[in-house]
Amino acid sequence: MLRDPSTKYRPFPTIPLLDRQWPSRTITRAPRWLSTDLRDGNQALIDPMDAEKKTRFFDFLVKTGLKEIEVGFPSAGATEFDFIQGLVRDGRIPDDVTVQVLTQSRRDLIETSFASLKGARRAIVHLYNAVSPAWRKIVFGMTRDEVKAIAIAGAKVLRDEAGKQPETEWFFEYSPETFSTAELDFSVEVCAAVMEILRPTPDRPLILNLPATVECATPNVYADQIEWFGRNIPDRDSVVLSLHTHNDRGTGVAAAELGLMAGADRVEGCLLGNGERTGNCDLVTVALNMYTQGVDPGLDLSDIDAVVNTVQYCTNIPVHPRTPYAGDLVFTAFSGSHQDAIKKGFAAQSARNDGLWEVPYLPIDPADLGRSYEAVIRVNSQSGKGGVAWVIEQDKGLKLPKRLQADFSRHVQALADETSRELNAADIWGRFEATYLPRDGDRFALVDYEESGSAGARVFVGRVSVDGEERSISGRGNGLISGVVAALADSTGPDLDVVDYSEHAIGHGADAQAAAYVECRTADGRTVFGVGLDTDIATASVRAVLSAANRVG
């Protein structure tokens, strides 16, 4: 890399728009959406989709709610042409869906495009030619007037070919390709010339697509370009301003959002952002960004895993686990502080009565996208007590007291360090059982017990296996737990002082279990915890005390 990149690269010039309005606007309604997965997305694949995959993808786009779908580049070859004509011939295009095809501004290519749509009820033919200085000088060797003439000639062919198929309701789209790097006045000049030929009206507007063919500057510059163009194009009410952002600088979504704020009406892109070079605008991200702001995007993304699975199958491109909203890990927290905040957020959410969503680190409810809460928190060596407690509660229904959470998290941390991998629910439960619940080799194991006496003077008599030998032990206390502690102290067990006790039911109905937790202090000042599970809460509390005794060592 150059130490002084200014010797090779020039900053993109700013737009002279001192009274720009877009920075103070917000997005309050969904735009018109166009999916170009089957065209722009398809041409970006190493192995383009075959007819089966394109058909599956088309059907899924319809199911998702896309009303405008660019289905291909029919002049590219027989595969594209036959697929498009097959959609028409087989009646696969719903009445409320408009298909679109793309063509360069050449007569033979435009004629082929119209032929591919013969018999369609309604369709958009999308014409384009590049207009920026680099393309004019380097690619074409043409003047401004020559480039404008190409656009005018193409528009005339559009008009004439549409007249030959009056049974189809035709709409037109024109793109001054490379708009993002072209002079604004020339883009307006070319588009206005196309409008002169096609004569759009407010009832039948022309779509003018303003592509960031190459993302050349920060998104605010693109927004300035869109606002400037919208102010200066004639007959603005007869035009639909459409955005087609690319992601060369990694800001394709931001550019589309700011472009909408700058007055655009329509967004073109691909589900999950597939496209040439670094990709197209990610329609899912833009749509769900709106959704988190309380704006209905008009698309059904309630099964985000179906979106991911369809895109991956049809494109053979894996979806990164950190892809916004759609990735496997975007609703997952590994950090202990994050896990604790999310856990508390879900607890607070369940107590709300206004329906509003407010959970730390989660801008959207995973359930709205068909994801389950069980997948939200996962555990590795970076995790804390909150995440571990969440997994135990979701998997087994145990609501561990805070100090027990901290004690158990140390054991989980040790396991994570030993294995150097993510721990699943089975791993965590296995370590919990080994730490707190009865197992072979425990010094104390409950066989049976009886309780008698009146309130404040209870007598515990139990049969307990001590070091493998069954013994009868007894103790007196003001309750069952103190009686068990006294019985242990009077026999060969440790002298324990119960610091804290809690209990709760697991589940509902006749089959519900009970969980009991004790925190005890030993004679030498150590703290030990015990857990007891049983169908009877009293028995669970006895097991909890014996669990703590087993941990004294």
Tab-separated table of C-alpha atoms in Angstrom, residues 137-546:
chain	number	residue	atom	x	y	z
A	137	LYS	CA	-13.755	7.808	-22.415
A	138	ILE	CA	-12.308	4.391	-21.574
A	139	VAL	CA	-14.972	1.852	-22.510
A	140	PHE	CA	-16.837	3.469	-25.407
A	141	GLY	CA	-14.700	6.349	-26.670
A	142	MET	CA	-17.848	8.483	-27.057
A	143	THR	CA	-18.949	12.034	-26.440
A	144	ARG	CA	-21.856	13.075	-24.257
A	145	ASP	CA	-24.110	13.499	-27.272
A	146	GLU	CA	-23.253	10.065	-28.602
A	147	VAL	CA	-24.034	8.429	-25.256
A	148	LYS	CA	-27.340	10.316	-25.007
A	149	ALA	CA	-28.211	9.182	-28.543
A	150	ILE	CA	-27.869	5.550	-27.457
A	151	ALA	CA	-30.431	6.114	-24.704
A	152	ILE	CA	-32.821	7.910	-27.070
A	153	ALA	CA	-32.559	5.176	-29.695
A	154	GLY	CA	-33.263	2.499	-27.113
A	155	ALA	CA	-36.283	4.381	-25.775
A	156	LYS	CA	-37.741	4.558	-29.279
A	157	VAL	CA	-37.406	0.801	-29.699
A	158	LEU	CA	-39.126	0.292	-26.312
A	159	ARG	CA	-42.010	2.434	-27.452
A	160	ASP	CA	-42.337	0.701	-30.810
A	161	GLU	CA	-42.023	-2.868	-29.511
A	162	ALA	CA	-44.637	-2.236	-26.817
A	163	GLY	CA	-47.011	-1.075	-29.525
A	164	LYS	CA	-46.682	-4.452	-31.248
A	165	GLN	CA	-47.982	-6.328	-28.164
A	166	PRO	CA	-50.954	-4.275	-26.960
A	167	GLU	CA	-52.357	-7.244	-25.020
A	168	THR	CA	-49.620	-6.714	-22.421
A	169	GLU	CA	-49.662	-3.761	-20.030
A	170	TRP	CA	-46.152	-2.382	-20.487
A	171	PHE	CA	-44.140	-0.267	-18.090
A	172	PHE	CA	-40.641	1.058	-18.665
A	173	GLU	CA	-37.551	1.590	-16.568
A	174	TYR	CA	-34.451	3.463	-17.609
A	175	SER	CA	-31.099	3.389	-15.810
A	176	PRO	CA	-28.302	5.843	-16.497
A	177	GLU	CA	-25.834	3.142	-15.505
A	178	THR	CA	-22.847	4.349	-13.466
A	179	PHE	CA	-25.017	7.210	-12.177
A	180	SER	CA	-22.990	7.367	-8.958
A	181	THR	CA	-19.864	8.447	-10.846
A	182	ALA	CA	-21.534	10.558	-13.546
A	183	GLU	CA	-22.117	14.299	-13.725
A	184	LEU	CA	-25.543	15.041	-12.244
A	185	ASP	CA	-26.519	17.504	-14.937
A	186	PHE	CA	-25.737	14.960	-17.648
A	187	SER	CA	-27.741	12.222	-15.884
A	188	VAL	CA	-30.733	14.565	-15.785
A	189	GLU	CA	-30.181	15.517	-19.427
A	190	VAL	CA	-30.162	11.880	-20.600
A	191	CYS	CA	-33.153	10.871	-18.459
A	192	ALA	CA	-35.131	13.881	-19.648
A	193	ALA	CA	-34.388	12.875	-23.250
A	194	VAL	CA	-35.727	9.376	-22.575
A	195	MET	CA	-38.841	10.895	-20.996
A	196	GLU	CA	-39.415	12.956	-24.143
A	197	ILE	CA	-39.685	9.710	-26.119
A	198	LEU	CA	-41.728	7.614	-23.655
A	199	ARG	CA	-44.030	10.441	-22.473
A	200	PRO	CA	-44.738	9.249	-18.916
A	201	THR	CA	-47.668	10.621	-16.921
A	202	PRO	CA	-48.545	10.582	-13.224
A	203	ASP	CA	-50.872	7.640	-13.948
A	204	ARG	CA	-48.238	5.770	-15.967
A	205	PRO	CA	-44.894	6.962	-14.620
A	206	LEU	CA	-41.462	6.031	-15.911
A	207	ILE	CA	-39.141	4.318	-13.459
A	208	LEU	CA	-35.810	6.116	-13.396
A	209	ASN	CA	-33.294	3.908	-11.650
A	210	LEU	CA	-30.258	5.733	-10.260
A	211	PRO	CA	-27.674	3.045	-9.580
A	212	ALA	CA	-24.623	3.262	-7.411
A	213	THR	CA	-23.057	0.933	-9.970
A	214	VAL	CA	-19.796	1.470	-8.133
A	215	GLU	CA	-20.071	2.802	-4.605
A	216	CYS	CA	-17.756	5.780	-4.790
A	217	ALA	CA	-18.301	7.872	-1.658
A	218	THR	CA	-19.960	7.924	1.729
A	219	PRO	CA	-23.747	7.323	1.754
A	220	ASN	CA	-24.522	10.981	2.429
A	221	VAL	CA	-23.028	11.881	-0.954
A	222	TYR	CA	-25.320	9.382	-2.686
A	223	ALA	CA	-28.271	10.886	-0.788
A	224	ASP	CA	-27.244	14.343	-2.015
A	225	GLN	CA	-27.133	12.994	-5.569
A	226	ILE	CA	-30.647	11.557	-5.239
A	227	GLU	CA	-32.096	14.748	-3.726
A	228	TRP	CA	-30.404	16.937	-6.379
A	229	PHE	CA	-31.691	14.700	-9.165
A	230	GLY	CA	-35.228	14.688	-7.766
A	231	ARG	CA	-35.286	18.465	-7.625
A	232	ASN	CA	-34.014	18.894	-11.177
A	233	ILE	CA	-35.663	16.177	-13.228
A	234	PRO	CA	-38.671	17.568	-15.142
A	235	ASP	CA	-42.175	16.311	-14.411
A	236	ARG	CA	-41.170	14.713	-11.110
A	237	ASP	CA	-44.728	13.484	-10.538
A	238	SER	CA	-44.413	11.339	-13.695
A	239	VAL	CA	-41.286	9.592	-12.412
A	240	VAL	CA	-40.636	6.798	-9.919
A	241	LEU	CA	-37.129	7.291	-8.521
A	242	SER	CA	-35.547	3.906	-7.914
A	243	LEU	CA	-32.334	3.032	-6.052
A	244	HIS	CA	-29.906	0.254	-6.949
A	245	THR	CA	-27.001	0.396	-4.529
A	246	HIS	CA	-23.913	-1.778	-4.542
A	247	ASN	CA	-21.713	-2.528	-1.593
A	248	ASP	CA	-18.181	-1.699	-2.743
A	249	ARG	CA	-17.568	0.435	0.363
A	250	GLY	CA	-19.696	-1.756	2.644
A	251	THR	CA	-22.463	0.837	2.930
A	252	GLY	CA	-25.010	-0.325	0.344
A	253	VAL	CA	-27.782	-0.600	2.935
A	254	ALA	CA	-27.007	2.807	4.430
A	255	ALA	CA	-26.934	4.404	0.976
A	256	ALA	CA	-30.355	2.933	0.178
A	257	GLU	CA	-31.802	4.178	3.460
A	258	LEU	CA	-30.432	7.688	3.010
A	259	GLY	CA	-31.565	7.617	-0.618
A	260	LEU	CA	-35.113	6.943	0.558
A	261	MET	CA	-34.837	9.856	2.956
A	262	ALA	CA	-33.664	11.930	-0.026
A	263	GLY	CA	-36.900	11.271	-1.889
A	264	ALA	CA	-36.583	7.937	-3.705
A	265	ASP	CA	-39.675	5.768	-4.116
A	266	ARG	CA	-38.283	2.314	-4.870
A	267	VAL	CA	-35.417	0.026	-3.826
A	268	GLU	CA	-33.795	-2.668	-5.938
A	269	GLY	CA	-31.687	-5.388	-4.379
A	270	CYS	CA	-31.326	-9.030	-3.442
A	271	LEU	CA	-32.427	-11.051	-0.459
A	272	LEU	CA	-29.335	-11.119	1.792
A	273	GLY	CA	-27.405	-8.904	-0.632
A	274	ASN	CA	-25.926	-11.272	-3.227
A	275	GLY	CA	-24.549	-9.447	-6.245
A	276	GLU	CA	-21.420	-8.836	-8.272
A	277	ARG	CA	-18.208	-7.798	-6.551
A	278	THR	CA	-19.155	-7.030	-2.945
A	279	GLY	CA	-22.890	-7.419	-3.454
A	280	ASN	CA	-26.138	-5.556	-3.955
A	281	CYS	CA	-28.347	-3.877	-1.398
A	282	ASP	CA	-29.584	-6.429	1.164
A	283	LEU	CA	-33.376	-6.138	0.988
A	284	VAL	CA	-33.881	-8.183	4.160
A	285	THR	CA	-31.708	-5.823	6.183
A	286	VAL	CA	-33.366	-2.672	4.820
A	287	ALA	CA	-36.846	-4.125	5.392
A	288	LEU	CA	-36.162	-5.292	8.939
A	289	ASN	CA	-34.388	-2.053	9.810
A	290	MET	CA	-37.714	-0.377	8.996
A	291	TYR	CA	-39.587	-2.979	11.015
A	292	THR	CA	-37.532	-2.213	14.145
A	293	GLN	CA	-38.602	1.429	13.767
A	294	GLY	CA	-42.288	0.499	13.731
A	295	VAL	CA	-42.676	0.681	9.933
A	296	ASP	CA	-44.369	-2.228	8.131
A	297	PRO	CA	-42.001	-3.173	5.275
A	298	GLY	CA	-44.757	-5.029	3.428
A	299	LEU	CA	-42.641	-8.188	3.168
A	300	ASP	CA	-43.216	-11.453	5.030
A	301	LEU	CA	-39.941	-12.332	6.741
A	302	SER	CA	-41.545	-14.226	9.622
A	303	ASP	CA	-39.558	-17.358	8.755
A	304	ILE	CA	-36.045	-16.020	8.416
A	305	ASP	CA	-34.591	-19.523	8.311
A	306	ALA	CA	-36.632	-20.223	5.169
A	307	VAL	CA	-35.064	-17.124	3.594
A	308	VAL	CA	-31.589	-18.337	4.506
A	309	ASN	CA	-32.227	-21.892	3.343
A	310	THR	CA	-33.683	-20.777	0.010
A	311	VAL	CA	-30.865	-18.344	-0.725
A	312	GLN	CA	-28.191	-20.863	0.204
A	313	TYR	CA	-29.776	-23.650	-1.850
A	314	CYS	CA	-30.364	-21.546	-4.948
A	315	THR	CA	-27.071	-19.608	-4.941
A	316	ASN	CA	-24.762	-22.139	-3.310
A	317	ILE	CA	-23.373	-19.255	-1.250
A	318	PRO	CA	-23.278	-19.728	2.537
A	319	VAL	CA	-24.875	-17.041	4.681
A	320	HIS	CA	-22.367	-15.634	7.141
A	321	PRO	CA	-23.379	-16.335	10.765
A	322	ARG	CA	-23.118	-12.609	11.545
A	323	THR	CA	-25.340	-11.473	8.662
A	324	PRO	CA	-27.809	-8.934	10.112
A	325	TYR	CA	-31.071	-10.542	11.253
A	326	ALA	CA	-30.485	-13.740	9.224
A	327	GLY	CA	-27.198	-15.162	10.511
A	328	ASP	CA	-27.105	-18.118	12.885
A	329	LEU	CA	-25.401	-16.080	15.615
A	330	VAL	CA	-27.104	-12.679	15.431
A	331	PHE	CA	-29.529	-13.516	18.248
A	332	THR	CA	-26.819	-15.210	20.286
A	333	ALA	CA	-24.696	-13.848	23.094
A	334	PHE	CA	-21.483	-15.409	24.384
A	335	SER	CA	-20.213	-12.564	26.569
A	336	GLY	CA	-21.249	-12.899	30.189
A	337	SER	CA	-22.346	-9.282	30.566
A	338	HIS	CA	-24.382	-9.485	27.365
A	339	GLN	CA	-26.009	-12.709	28.480
A	340	ASP	CA	-26.933	-11.263	31.839
A	341	ALA	CA	-28.463	-8.164	30.251
A	342	ILE	CA	-30.494	-10.253	27.782
A	343	LYS	CA	-31.700	-12.576	30.525
A	344	LYS	CA	-32.860	-9.633	32.607
A	345	GLY	CA	-34.420	-8.067	29.530
A	346	PHE	CA	-36.550	-11.122	28.831
A	347	ALA	CA	-37.645	-11.216	32.469
A	348	ALA	CA	-38.647	-7.548	32.311
A	349	GLN	CA	-40.331	-8.053	28.945
A	350	SER	CA	-42.636	-10.721	30.350
A	351	ALA	CA	-43.812	-8.216	32.964
A	352	ARG	CA	-44.640	-5.453	30.459
A	353	ASN	CA	-48.249	-4.832	29.545
A	354	ASP	CA	-47.799	-2.301	26.730
A	355	GLY	CA	-46.521	-4.784	24.145
A	356	LEU	CA	-43.442	-2.685	23.311
A	357	TRP	CA	-40.146	-4.470	22.784
A	358	GLU	CA	-37.213	-3.470	24.966
A	359	VAL	CA	-34.533	-6.110	25.479
A	360	PRO	CA	-30.857	-5.111	25.694
A	361	TYR	CA	-28.736	-6.128	22.695
A	362	LEU	CA	-31.753	-7.379	20.721
A	363	PRO	CA	-33.254	-4.685	18.464
A	364	ILE	CA	-35.898	-7.146	17.246
A	365	ASP	CA	-37.821	-9.958	18.892
A	366	PRO	CA	-36.349	-13.196	17.481
A	367	ALA	CA	-39.824	-14.737	17.637
A	368	ASP	CA	-41.027	-12.253	15.005
A	369	LEU	CA	-38.614	-13.924	12.597
A	370	GLY	CA	-39.447	-17.475	13.587
A	371	ARG	CA	-36.434	-17.920	15.842
A	372	SER	CA	-36.781	-19.421	19.315
A	373	TYR	CA	-35.573	-17.893	22.551
A	374	GLU	CA	-33.656	-21.081	23.390
A	375	ALA	CA	-31.118	-20.132	20.727
A	376	VAL	CA	-30.498	-16.665	22.104
A	377	ILE	CA	-27.828	-17.410	24.708
A	378	ARG	CA	-25.010	-19.858	24.130
A	379	VAL	CA	-22.050	-20.620	26.337
A	380	ASN	CA	-18.300	-20.691	25.821
A	381	SER	CA	-15.248	-19.593	27.797
A	382	GLN	CA	-16.357	-15.937	27.540
A	383	SER	CA	-19.730	-16.556	29.140
A	384	GLY	CA	-20.874	-15.515	32.595
A	385	LYS	CA	-23.285	-16.706	35.214
A	386	GLY	CA	-26.295	-15.090	33.552
A	387	GLY	CA	-25.860	-17.054	30.351
A	388	VAL	CA	-25.312	-20.335	32.161
A	389	ALA	CA	-28.375	-19.738	34.328
A	390	TRP	CA	-30.441	-18.906	31.248
A	391	VAL	CA	-29.540	-22.193	29.557
A	392	ILE	CA	-30.328	-24.198	32.692
A	393	GLU	CA	-33.659	-22.419	33.114
A	394	GLN	CA	-34.669	-22.825	29.465
A	395	ASP	CA	-33.525	-26.444	29.244
A	396	LYS	CA	-34.474	-27.821	32.665
A	397	GLY	CA	-36.702	-25.221	34.290
A	398	LEU	CA	-34.316	-24.557	37.192
A	399	LYS	CA	-34.237	-20.976	38.459
A	400	LEU	CA	-30.904	-20.852	40.222
A	401	PRO	CA	-30.415	-18.283	42.999
A	402	LYS	CA	-27.848	-15.635	42.097
A	403	ARG	CA	-25.114	-16.882	44.410
A	404	LEU	CA	-25.590	-20.420	43.145
A	405	GLN	CA	-25.356	-19.077	39.594
A	406	ALA	CA	-21.950	-17.634	40.421
A	407	ASP	CA	-20.814	-20.891	42.035
A	408	PHE	CA	-21.922	-23.033	39.102
A	409	SER	CA	-20.511	-20.671	36.473
A	410	ARG	CA	-17.016	-21.411	37.812
A	411	HIS	CA	-17.526	-25.086	37.024
A	412	VAL	CA	-18.857	-24.306	33.557
A	413	GLN	CA	-15.923	-21.967	32.942
A	414	ALA	CA	-13.520	-24.752	33.855
A	415	LEU	CA	-15.280	-27.128	31.452
A	416	ALA	CA	-15.151	-24.549	28.656
A	417	ASP	CA	-11.446	-24.030	29.254
A	418	GLU	CA	-10.856	-27.786	29.220
A	419	THR	CA	-12.741	-28.358	25.963
A	420	SER	CA	-11.911	-25.057	24.178
A	421	ARG	CA	-15.269	-25.080	22.428
A	422	GLU	CA	-18.822	-23.863	22.725
A	423	LEU	CA	-20.813	-25.778	25.342
A	424	ASN	CA	-24.287	-27.025	24.522
A	425	ALA	CA	-27.172	-27.590	26.920
A	426	ALA	CA	-26.233	-31.232	27.404
A	427	ASP	CA	-22.674	-30.272	28.393
A	428	ILE	CA	-23.948	-27.746	30.929
A	429	TRP	CA	-26.525	-30.094	32.401
A	430	GLY	CA	-23.956	-32.875	32.665
A	431	ARG	CA	-21.656	-30.646	34.702
A	432	PHE	CA	-24.590	-29.499	36.865
A	433	GLU	CA	-25.565	-33.108	37.661
A	434	ALA	CA	-21.969	-34.025	38.469
A	435	THR	CA	-21.609	-31.030	40.771
A	436	TYR	CA	-24.863	-30.901	42.742
A	437	LEU	CA	-27.060	-33.957	42.168
A	438	PRO	CA	-26.715	-37.513	43.569
A	439	ARG	CA	-24.098	-39.725	41.958
A	440	ASP	CA	-22.167	-42.883	42.729
A	441	GLY	CA	-19.464	-42.311	45.288
A	442	ASP	CA	-21.266	-39.558	47.209
A	443	ARG	CA	-20.638	-39.723	50.938
A	444	PHE	CA	-24.307	-39.092	51.806
A	445	ALA	CA	-27.319	-40.506	49.939
A	446	LEU	CA	-30.931	-40.401	51.107
A	447	VAL	CA	-32.722	-43.729	51.446
A	448	ASP	CA	-35.863	-42.691	53.340
A	449	TYR	CA	-36.948	-40.409	56.156
A	450	GLU	CA	-39.767	-39.495	58.518
A	451	GLU	CA	-40.662	-36.221	60.161
A	452	SER	CA	-42.640	-35.729	63.332
A	453	GLY	CA	-43.300	-33.173	66.038
A	454	SER	CA	-45.084	-29.852	66.115
A	455	ALA	CA	-44.217	-26.478	64.623
A	456	GLY	CA	-40.959	-25.185	66.054
A	457	ALA	CA	-39.962	-28.590	67.387
A	458	ARG	CA	-39.583	-30.925	64.461
A	459	VAL	CA	-37.790	-34.262	64.573
A	460	PHE	CA	-36.098	-35.692	61.519
A	461	VAL	CA	-35.398	-39.429	61.428
A	462	GLY	CA	-33.744	-40.676	58.293
A	463	ARG	CA	-32.138	-43.681	56.754
A	464	VAL	CA	-29.065	-42.379	54.974
A	465	SER	CA	-26.267	-44.151	53.178
A	466	VAL	CA	-23.026	-42.842	54.692
A	467	ASP	CA	-19.881	-43.891	52.847
A	468	GLY	CA	-21.829	-46.780	51.355
A	469	GLU	CA	-23.231	-48.019	54.681
A	470	GLU	CA	-26.897	-47.448	55.512
A	471	ARG	CA	-27.384	-45.728	58.857
A	472	SER	CA	-30.204	-44.218	60.870
A	473	ILE	CA	-29.668	-40.611	61.845
A	474	SER	CA	-31.935	-38.167	63.668
A	475	GLY	CA	-31.994	-34.565	64.632
A	476	ARG	CA	-34.262	-31.953	66.160
A	477	GLY	CA	-34.879	-28.441	64.882
A	478	ASN	CA	-37.484	-25.754	64.309
A	479	GLY	CA	-38.180	-27.148	60.844
A	480	LEU	CA	-37.324	-29.971	58.492
A	481	ILE	CA	-34.123	-28.458	57.153
A	482	SER	CA	-32.706	-27.610	60.564
A	483	GLY	CA	-33.577	-31.145	61.670
A	484	VAL	CA	-31.540	-32.608	58.811
A	485	VAL	CA	-28.610	-30.300	59.610
A	486	ALA	CA	-28.749	-31.337	63.266
A	487	ALA	CA	-28.909	-35.030	62.330
A	488	LEU	CA	-25.795	-34.703	60.206
A	489	ALA	CA	-23.926	-32.816	62.923
A	490	ASP	CA	-24.907	-35.450	65.549
A	491	SER	CA	-23.626	-38.300	63.367
A	492	THR	CA	-20.549	-38.329	61.197
A	493	GLY	CA	-21.610	-35.474	58.954
A	494	PRO	CA	-20.297	-31.922	58.721
A	495	ASP	CA	-21.462	-29.081	60.902
A	496	LEU	CA	-23.408	-26.799	58.562
A	497	ASP	CA	-25.074	-23.439	59.039
A	498	VAL	CA	-27.865	-22.752	56.499
A	499	VAL	CA	-27.449	-19.209	55.155
A	500	ASP	CA	-30.113	-19.212	52.461
A	501	TYR	CA	-32.874	-21.477	51.195
A	502	SER	CA	-35.229	-21.216	48.207
A	503	GLU	CA	-37.571	-23.509	46.327
A	504	HIS	CA	-39.889	-23.519	43.330
A	505	ALA	CA	-42.022	-25.809	41.227
A	506	ILE	CA	-40.835	-27.089	37.857
A	507	GLY	CA	-43.727	-27.201	35.438
A	508	HIS	CA	-47.429	-27.434	36.270
A	509	GLY	CA	-49.984	-30.027	37.182
A	510	ALA	CA	-49.741	-33.410	38.874
A	511	ASP	CA	-46.436	-34.268	37.212
A	512	ALA	CA	-44.661	-31.097	38.355
A	513	GLN	CA	-41.375	-31.531	40.163
A	514	ALA	CA	-39.920	-29.371	42.900
A	515	ALA	CA	-36.477	-27.847	43.191
A	516	ALA	CA	-34.819	-26.783	46.443
A	517	TYR	CA	-31.590	-24.854	46.878
A	518	VAL	CA	-29.513	-24.314	50.028
A	519	GLU	CA	-26.489	-22.179	50.704
A	520	CYS	CA	-24.529	-23.311	53.737
A	521	ARG	CA	-21.476	-22.179	55.668
A	522	THR	CA	-19.110	-24.782	57.089
A	523	ALA	CA	-17.409	-24.667	60.475
A	524	ASP	CA	-14.218	-23.432	58.834
A	525	GLY	CA	-16.029	-20.590	57.048
A	526	ARG	CA	-16.365	-22.043	53.563
A	527	THR	CA	-19.582	-21.681	51.516
A	528	VAL	CA	-21.145	-24.730	49.881
A	529	PHE	CA	-24.311	-25.077	47.851
A	530	GLY	CA	-26.760	-27.933	47.547
A	531	VAL	CA	-29.556	-28.746	45.120
A	532	GLY	CA	-32.405	-31.207	45.562
A	533	LEU	CA	-34.974	-32.355	43.012
A	534	ASP	CA	-38.013	-34.484	43.773
A	535	THR	CA	-41.742	-34.716	43.147
A	536	ASP	CA	-42.186	-33.741	46.823
A	537	ILE	CA	-40.873	-30.361	47.943
A	538	ALA	CA	-40.011	-31.594	51.455
A	539	THR	CA	-37.948	-34.452	50.062
A	540	ALA	CA	-36.272	-32.041	47.628
A	541	SER	CA	-35.187	-29.873	50.556
A	542	VAL	CA	-33.677	-32.891	52.369
A	543	ARG	CA	-31.780	-33.837	49.223
A	544	ALA	CA	-30.521	-30.250	48.921
A	545	VAL	CA	-28.971	-30.367	52.421
A	546	LEU	CA	-27.320	-33.731	51.710
